mmCIF file of C-alpha atoms in Angstrom:
data_model
loop_
_atom_site.group_PDB
_atom_site.id
_atom_site.type_symbol
_atom_site.label_atom_id
_atom_site.label_comp_id
_atom_site.label_asym_id
_atom_site.label_seq_id
_atom_site.Cartn_x
_atom_site.Cartn_y
_atom_site.Cartn_z
ATOM 1 C CA MET A 1 7.348 0.971 -12.403
ATOM 2 C CA LYS A 2 3.411 0.227 -11.428
ATOM 3 C CA ARG A 3 4.009 1.043 -8.036
ATOM 4 C CA LYS A 4 5.261 4.480 -8.535
ATOM 5 C CA ASN A 5 2.300 5.184 -10.784
ATOM 6 C CA ILE A 6 -0.086 4.203 -7.949
ATOM 7 C CA ILE A 7 1.959 6.083 -5.571
ATOM 8 C CA THR A 8 1.484 9.190 -8.274
ATOM 9 C CA THR A 9 -2.008 8.776 -8.745
ATOM 10 C CA LEU A 10 -3.090 8.552 -5.027
ATOM 11 C CA SER A 11 -0.861 11.404 -4.031
ATOM 12 C CA LEU A 12 -2.543 13.701 -6.490
ATOM 13 C CA VAL A 13 -6.437 12.274 -5.756
ATOM 14 C CA LEU A 14 -5.041 13.051 -1.844
ATOM 15 C CA LEU A 15 -3.890 16.796 -2.784
ATOM 16 C CA LEU A 16 -6.897 17.579 -4.272
ATOM 17 C CA LEU A 17 -9.153 16.109 -1.706
ATOM 18 C CA PHE A 18 -7.472 17.478 1.161
ATOM 19 C CA ALA A 19 -7.623 20.882 -0.182
ATOM 20 C CA SER A 20 -11.229 20.915 -0.209
ATOM 21 C CA CYS A 21 -11.890 19.530 3.148
ATOM 22 C CA GLY A 22 -13.211 21.632 6.117
ATOM 23 C CA ASN A 23 -12.024 21.598 9.525
ATOM 24 C CA THR A 24 -14.588 21.586 12.296
ATOM 25 C CA ALA A 25 -14.988 18.410 14.368
ATOM 26 C CA ASP A 26 -18.668 18.251 14.003
ATOM 27 C CA ASP A 27 -18.778 18.854 10.442
ATOM 28 C CA PRO A 28 -19.267 15.569 8.277
ATOM 29 C CA ALA A 29 -16.287 16.923 6.574
ATOM 30 C CA ALA A 30 -13.973 16.268 9.501
ATOM 31 C CA ALA A 31 -14.308 12.429 8.715
ATOM 32 C CA VAL A 32 -13.630 13.034 5.273
ATOM 33 C CA LYS A 33 -10.361 14.757 6.101
ATOM 34 C CA ALA A 34 -9.329 12.382 8.969
ATOM 35 C CA TYR A 35 -9.434 9.901 6.087
ATOM 36 C CA HIS A 36 -7.602 11.877 3.702
ATOM 37 C CA GLU A 37 -5.205 12.280 6.144
ATOM 38 C CA GLY A 38 -4.629 8.557 6.855
ATOM 39 C CA LEU A 39 -4.601 7.980 3.083
ATOM 40 C CA THR A 40 -1.570 10.666 2.833
ATOM 41 C CA ALA A 41 0.069 9.198 5.569
ATOM 42 C CA PHE A 42 -0.240 5.814 4.130
ATOM 43 C CA ASN A 43 0.994 7.156 1.006
ATOM 44 C CA SER A 44 4.037 8.921 2.361
ATOM 45 C CA GLU A 45 5.131 5.429 4.392
ATOM 46 C CA ILE A 46 4.444 3.708 1.057
ATOM 47 C CA THR A 47 6.533 6.084 -1.043
ATOM 48 C CA GLU A 48 9.477 5.895 1.343
ATOM 49 C CA LEU A 49 9.343 1.963 1.721
ATOM 50 C CA SER A 50 9.368 1.881 -2.165
ATOM 51 C CA ALA A 51 12.378 3.943 -2.652
ATOM 52 C CA ARG A 52 14.152 1.669 0.302
ATOM 53 C CA MET A 53 13.405 -1.218 -1.740
ATOM 54 C CA ASP A 54 14.507 0.329 -4.998
ATOM 55 C CA ALA A 55 17.851 1.222 -3.298
ATOM 56 C CA ILE A 56 18.685 -2.337 -1.881
ATOM 57 C CA ASP A 57 22.001 -3.640 -3.207
ATOM 58 C CA ILE A 58 20.779 -7.230 -4.685
ATOM 59 C CA ASN A 59 24.532 -8.403 -4.560
ATOM 60 C CA ALA A 60 24.828 -7.545 -0.938
ATOM 61 C CA GLU A 61 24.911 -10.089 1.604
ATOM 62 C CA ASP A 62 22.204 -8.845 3.635
ATOM 63 C CA ALA A 63 19.806 -7.983 0.681
ATOM 64 C CA SER A 64 16.820 -10.217 1.501
ATOM 65 C CA THR A 65 16.923 -9.627 5.023
ATOM 66 C CA VAL A 66 16.728 -5.818 4.291
ATOM 67 C CA LEU A 67 13.748 -6.497 1.788
ATOM 68 C CA LEU A 68 11.943 -8.506 4.368
ATOM 69 C CA ILE A 69 12.137 -5.885 6.858
ATOM 70 C CA CYS A 70 11.000 -3.355 4.188
ATOM 71 C CA LEU A 71 8.157 -5.919 3.485
ATOM 72 C CA ASP A 72 7.060 -6.494 7.057
ATOM 73 C CA GLU A 73 7.063 -2.335 7.703
ATOM 74 C CA MET A 74 4.820 -2.112 4.347
ATOM 75 C CA ASN A 75 2.570 -4.636 5.797
ATOM 76 C CA THR A 76 2.053 -2.775 9.204
ATOM 77 C CA HIS A 77 1.104 0.237 7.131
ATOM 78 C CA PHE A 78 -1.547 -1.919 4.911
ATOM 79 C CA GLU A 79 -2.973 -3.080 8.113
ATOM 80 C CA GLU A 80 -3.201 0.354 9.309
ATOM 81 C CA LEU A 81 -5.139 1.340 5.655
ATOM 82 C CA ALA A 82 -7.668 -1.438 6.491
ATOM 83 C CA ALA A 83 -8.339 -0.218 10.052
ATOM 84 C CA LEU A 84 -8.864 3.501 8.905
ATOM 85 C CA SER A 85 -12.371 4.572 9.437
ATOM 86 C CA VAL A 86 -14.093 5.144 5.786
ATOM 87 C CA PRO A 87 -16.589 7.840 5.460
ATOM 88 C CA ASP A 88 -19.734 7.034 3.845
ATOM 89 C CA GLN A 89 -19.384 8.834 0.605
ATOM 90 C CA TYR A 90 -16.305 6.473 -0.309
ATOM 91 C CA ASN A 91 -18.606 3.471 -0.269
ATOM 92 C CA GLY A 92 -16.519 0.391 -1.386
ATOM 93 C CA ALA A 93 -13.076 1.876 -0.282
ATOM 94 C CA LYS A 94 -12.772 -0.036 2.829
ATOM 95 C CA GLY A 95 -13.396 -3.167 1.174
ATOM 96 C CA LEU A 96 -10.641 -2.744 -0.855
ATOM 97 C CA ALA A 97 -8.331 -1.642 1.901
ATOM 98 C CA VAL A 98 -9.236 -4.894 3.320
ATOM 99 C CA GLN A 99 -8.377 -7.029 0.281
ATOM 100 C CA ALA A 100 -5.113 -4.937 -0.299
ATOM 101 C CA SER A 101 -4.153 -5.467 3.224
ATOM 102 C CA ALA A 102 -5.254 -9.283 2.814
ATOM 103 C CA SER A 103 -2.944 -9.449 -0.440
ATOM 104 C CA MET A 104 0.021 -7.873 1.243
ATOM 105 C CA SER A 105 -0.106 -10.189 3.946
ATOM 106 C CA GLU A 106 0.221 -12.938 1.888
ATOM 107 C CA ALA A 107 2.963 -11.540 -0.278
ATOM 108 C CA VAL A 108 4.805 -11.050 2.696
ATOM 109 C CA ASN A 109 4.408 -14.550 4.249
ATOM 110 C CA LEU A 110 5.333 -15.887 0.827
ATOM 111 C CA TYR A 111 8.394 -13.634 0.463
ATOM 112 C CA HIS A 112 9.657 -14.988 3.699
ATOM 113 C CA GLN A 113 9.103 -18.444 2.942
ATOM 114 C CA LEU A 114 10.826 -17.894 -0.455
ATOM 115 C CA TYR A 115 13.933 -16.114 1.411
ATOM 116 C CA SER A 116 14.048 -18.878 4.180
ATOM 117 C CA SER A 117 13.900 -21.870 1.624
ATOM 118 C CA GLU A 118 16.920 -23.780 0.745
ATOM 119 C CA SER A 119 16.478 -23.360 -2.929
ATOM 120 C CA PHE A 120 14.732 -20.953 -5.333
ATOM 121 C CA ASP A 121 11.263 -21.745 -5.906
ATOM 122 C CA THR A 122 9.909 -20.036 -9.036
ATOM 123 C CA GLU A 123 6.336 -20.647 -8.158
ATOM 124 C CA LEU A 124 6.563 -19.581 -5.010
ATOM 125 C CA SER A 125 8.015 -16.255 -6.460
ATOM 126 C CA SER A 126 5.389 -15.729 -8.754
ATOM 127 C CA ARG A 127 2.753 -16.279 -6.064
ATOM 128 C CA ALA A 128 4.458 -13.525 -3.788
ATOM 129 C CA LYS A 129 4.744 -10.853 -6.668
ATOM 130 C CA ALA A 130 1.541 -11.615 -7.676
ATOM 131 C CA SER A 131 0.001 -11.105 -4.256
ATOM 132 C CA TYR A 132 2.203 -7.671 -4.243
ATOM 133 C CA ASP A 133 0.988 -6.619 -7.486
ATOM 134 C CA ALA A 134 -2.510 -7.308 -6.263
ATOM 135 C CA ALA A 135 -2.402 -5.460 -2.754
ATOM 136 C CA MET A 136 -0.748 -2.392 -5.157
ATOM 137 C CA GLY A 137 -3.949 -2.858 -7.536
ATOM 138 C CA TYR A 138 -6.248 -2.507 -4.769
ATOM 139 C CA VAL A 139 -4.449 0.793 -3.695
ATOM 140 C CA ASP A 140 -4.812 1.936 -7.114
ATOM 141 C CA SER A 141 -8.418 0.980 -7.387
ATOM 142 C CA ILE A 142 -8.960 3.068 -3.848
ATOM 143 C CA GLY A 143 -7.526 6.221 -5.502
ATOM 144 C CA ALA A 144 -9.833 5.539 -8.773
ATOM 145 C CA LEU A 145 -12.647 4.961 -6.503
ATOM 146 C CA ILE A 146 -12.021 8.397 -4.676
ATOM 147 C CA MET A 147 -11.350 10.277 -7.813
ATOM 148 C CA ASN A 148 -14.744 9.194 -9.315
ATOM 149 C CA TYR A 149 -16.743 10.263 -6.151
ATOM 150 C CA SER A 150 -14.681 13.509 -5.985
ATOM 151 C CA LYS A 151 -16.198 14.533 -9.484
#
């Protein structure tokens, strides 16, 4: 699944970068380290939520409720990602994080509309999935950007 590829790529990038950071608070590397720690936390939470979403029994009576709860939590983590202080050397990552958060917020809003409607709306479902996929794509772009700056 695309989501697992994004998470794997971001995990590898973060592990490589985290190992190269210093620990001195006054060192410019401290900002990089703090950013990497924030990305690592984001990655861990998204990985856990993705696993919970994949484990939902679609035939269960509460499947849509459980999915929406997971999506709400995911949206919170995307908001936290957008709020991270981005070191200057990762120019562009902030904009990608803000776009990721906006796309996830839109996706969650659309999924809530979809599951609260009386009948299934194919167009609404497609828009929700497209927004979700866009959010994950922005996260993938952040990982690629960091990897390019780390070369």
